XYZ file of N, CA and C in Angstrom:
273
model
N 15.194 40.634 4.090
C 14.896 39.745 5.197
C 13.382 39.646 5.342
N 12.892 38.443 5.492
C 11.463 38.196 5.628
C 10.981 38.667 7.002
N 9.768 39.248 7.035
C 9.209 39.661 8.325
C 9.006 38.439 9.207
N 9.485 38.549 10.419
C 9.380 37.421 11.340
C 8.590 37.861 12.562
N 7.616 37.053 12.940
C 6.833 37.323 14.144
C 7.153 36.248 15.167
N 7.407 36.677 16.380
C 7.677 35.740 17.460
C 6.645 35.997 18.551
N 5.851 34.973 18.824
C 4.811 35.081 19.835
C 5.204 34.277 21.068
N 5.240 34.917 22.213
C 5.467 34.240 23.491
C 6.560 33.184 23.390
N 7.767 33.631 23.379
C 8.908 32.741 23.166
C 8.966 31.636 24.226
N 8.717 31.951 25.468
C 8.836 30.954 26.531
C 7.615 30.046 26.566
N 6.438 30.606 26.779
C 5.196 29.841 26.742
C 4.029 30.810 26.604
N 2.914 30.332 26.065
C 1.753 31.209 25.914
C 1.172 31.594 27.276
N 0.547 32.740 27.319
C 0.009 33.260 28.573
C -1.070 32.356 29.158
N -1.905 31.738 28.321
C -2.974 30.891 28.850
C -2.437 29.680 29.586
N -1.170 29.325 29.368
C -0.568 28.174 30.044
C -0.529 28.380 31.559
N -0.492 29.622 31.997
C -0.475 29.947 33.422
C -1.745 29.426 34.105
N -2.839 29.319 33.362
C -4.096 28.858 33.939
C -4.019 27.417 34.442
N -3.066 26.638 33.958
C -2.973 25.237 34.341
C -2.107 25.001 35.575
N -1.562 26.043 36.155
C -0.800 25.894 37.390
C -1.776 25.672 38.548
N -1.496 24.738 39.460
C -2.455 24.372 40.518
C -3.023 25.528 41.345
N -2.229 26.501 41.826
C -2.853 27.576 42.615
C -3.837 28.410 41.789
N -3.549 28.583 40.516
C -4.426 29.367 39.658
C -5.744 28.631 39.429
N -5.681 27.303 39.291
C -6.900 26.524 39.097
C -7.801 26.651 40.319
N -7.219 26.574 41.519
C -8.024 26.704 42.735
C -8.648 28.088 42.834
N -7.887 29.117 42.515
C -8.435 30.475 42.529
C -9.537 30.628 41.489
N -9.377 30.003 40.343
C -10.384 30.058 39.301
C -11.671 29.369 39.748
N -11.539 28.199 40.363
C -12.717 27.483 40.854
C -13.462 28.295 41.910
N -12.725 28.852 42.857
C -13.347 29.646 43.919
C -13.961 30.917 43.347
N -13.247 31.593 42.461
C -13.776 32.814 41.848
C -15.041 32.550 41.054
N -15.055 31.467 40.270
C -16.259 31.113 39.513
C -17.418 30.794 40.442
N -17.134 30.117 41.561
C -18.199 29.783 42.512
C -18.802 31.047 43.125
N -17.961 31.992 43.474
C -18.456 33.245 44.061
C -19.295 34.024 43.053
N -18.803 34.156 41.839
C -19.547 34.890 40.812
C -20.859 34.185 40.488
N -20.834 32.861 40.366
C -22.060 32.117 40.087
C -23.043 32.213 41.243
N -22.541 32.263 42.472
C -23.427 32.447 43.623
C -24.132 33.787 43.555
N -23.381 34.819 43.211
C -23.990 36.144 43.084
C -25.042 36.162 41.974
N -24.774 35.471 40.879
C -25.731 35.413 39.774
C -27.000 34.675 40.191
N -26.859 33.564 40.910
C -28.037 32.808 41.358
C -28.887 33.658 42.302
N -28.242 34.337 43.242
C -28.981 35.187 44.179
C -29.632 36.354 43.447
N -28.899 36.980 42.518
C -29.458 38.087 41.748
C -30.677 37.636 40.946
N -30.568 36.490 40.287
C -31.685 35.986 39.488
C -32.875 35.609 40.358
N -32.620 35.111 41.565
C -33.706 34.786 42.482
C -34.557 36.021 42.755
N -33.884 37.134 43.031
C -34.620 38.370 43.312
C -35.137 39.042 42.037
N -34.374 38.952 40.969
C -34.777 39.577 39.711
C -36.072 38.974 39.177
N -36.178 37.650 39.252
C -37.373 36.975 38.743
C -38.432 36.762 39.815
N -38.190 37.346 40.986
C -39.156 37.322 42.098
C -39.665 35.915 42.383
N -38.736 34.994 42.546
C -39.098 33.603 42.781
C -39.693 33.378 44.165
N -39.492 34.336 45.090
C -40.114 34.199 46.406
C -41.633 34.267 46.295
N -42.127 34.981 45.302
C -43.579 35.034 45.071
C -44.109 33.705 44.546
N -43.231 32.920 43.922
C -43.626 31.620 43.378
C -43.624 30.548 44.459
N -43.222 30.904 45.662
C -43.203 29.950 46.760
C -41.835 29.368 47.053
N -40.809 29.832 46.340
C -39.453 29.341 46.596
C -38.847 30.098 47.759
N -37.930 29.454 48.427
C -37.180 30.065 49.510
C -35.737 30.188 49.041
N -35.082 31.294 49.330
C -33.733 31.534 48.811
C -32.765 30.420 49.202
N -32.776 29.997 50.440
C -31.833 28.982 50.896
C -31.970 27.662 50.144
N -33.190 27.175 50.031
C -33.388 25.898 49.336
C -33.152 26.045 47.835
N -33.556 27.185 47.261
C -33.316 27.433 45.837
C -31.819 27.460 45.554
N -31.075 28.141 46.411
C -29.624 28.236 46.250
C -28.977 26.859 46.341
N -29.335 26.097 47.377
C -28.738 24.771 47.579
C -29.057 23.824 46.427
N -30.250 23.928 45.852
C -30.647 23.032 44.771
C -30.009 23.388 43.434
N -29.563 24.624 43.255
C -29.133 25.063 41.934
C -27.684 25.499 41.812
N -27.009 25.839 42.901
C -25.680 26.435 42.773
C -24.661 25.471 42.166
N -24.710 24.207 42.526
C -23.729 23.261 41.986
C -23.934 23.076 40.483
N -25.183 22.995 40.054
C -25.454 22.852 38.619
C -24.976 24.082 37.852
N -25.288 25.257 38.371
C -24.877 26.501 37.710
C -23.362 26.594 37.670
N -22.712 26.248 38.766
C -21.247 26.326 38.850
C -20.589 25.360 37.873
N -21.076 24.121 37.821
C -20.480 23.139 36.922
C -20.707 23.480 35.451
N -21.921 23.902 35.107
C -22.165 24.286 33.718
C -21.389 25.542 33.339
N -21.244 26.473 34.269
C -20.437 27.663 34.001
C -18.976 27.310 33.779
N -18.461 26.409 34.595
C -17.075 25.999 34.436
C -16.885 25.175 33.172
N -17.873 24.368 32.831
C -17.828 23.616 31.573
C -17.784 24.584 30.386
N -18.601 25.640 30.449
C -18.571 26.652 29.390
C -17.224 27.345 29.302
N -16.611 27.631 30.454
C -15.274 28.230 30.460
C -14.251 27.292 29.839
N -14.357 26.001 30.157
C -13.420 25.016 29.608
C -13.581 24.890 28.095
N -14.809 24.895 27.623
C -15.054 24.826 26.175
C -14.489 26.062 25.485
N -14.715 27.223 26.064
C -14.174 28.458 25.497
C -12.650 28.450 25.466
N -12.023 27.953 26.541
C -10.555 27.870 26.576
C -10.047 26.889 25.529
N -10.768 25.785 25.341
C -10.361 24.801 24.330
C -10.444 25.389 22.924
N -11.496 26.148 22.660
C -11.640 26.781 21.344
C -10.509 27.782 21.120
N -10.217 28.601 22.126
C -9.117 29.564 21.990
C -7.778 28.854 21.798
N -7.586 27.749 22.506
C -6.360 26.968 22.364
C -6.230 26.421 20.942
N -7.321 25.864 20.413
C -7.283 25.318 19.054
C -7.032 26.405 18.018
N -7.636 27.560 18.201
C -7.402 28.671 17.269
C -5.936 29.097 17.314
N -5.387 29.172 18.519
C -3.978 29.565 18.632
C -3.077 28.515 17.985
N -3.362 27.249 18.194
C -2.549 26.198 17.590
C -2.675 26.201 16.069
N -3.869 26.418 15.552
C -4.061 26.471 14.099
C -3.318 27.677 13.519
N -3.350 28.783 14.217
C -2.625 29.956 13.750
C -1.122 29.680 13.741
N -0.656 29.003 14.760
C 0.771 28.669 14.826
C 1.165 27.690 13.716
N 0.327 26.712 13.463
C 0.645 25.679 12.460
C 0.634 26.269 11.055
N -0.365 27.081 10.737
C -0.531 27.569 9.369
C 0.176 28.876 9.071
N 0.901 29.426 10.013
C 1.665 30.644 9.727
C 3.110 30.367 9.635
């Protein structure tokens, strides 16, 4: 009998990410983590000495950081999805 591998008979685990409550939690979680990163970088690079104020710096940059971070997550998920599909097709 040939060795048979069965992966996720019902559906792949990453499919759970596309359920609406999970997407909202992901968006909120990414926003919180990105906010912490923006605040950390503000203090790490001592931008207050450069004349920046935390509130205005945060307001001007958080949406850009959040969107680019989420775009990077989406690209990474797409690459993982394609790798999984290629593995499924060629095995």
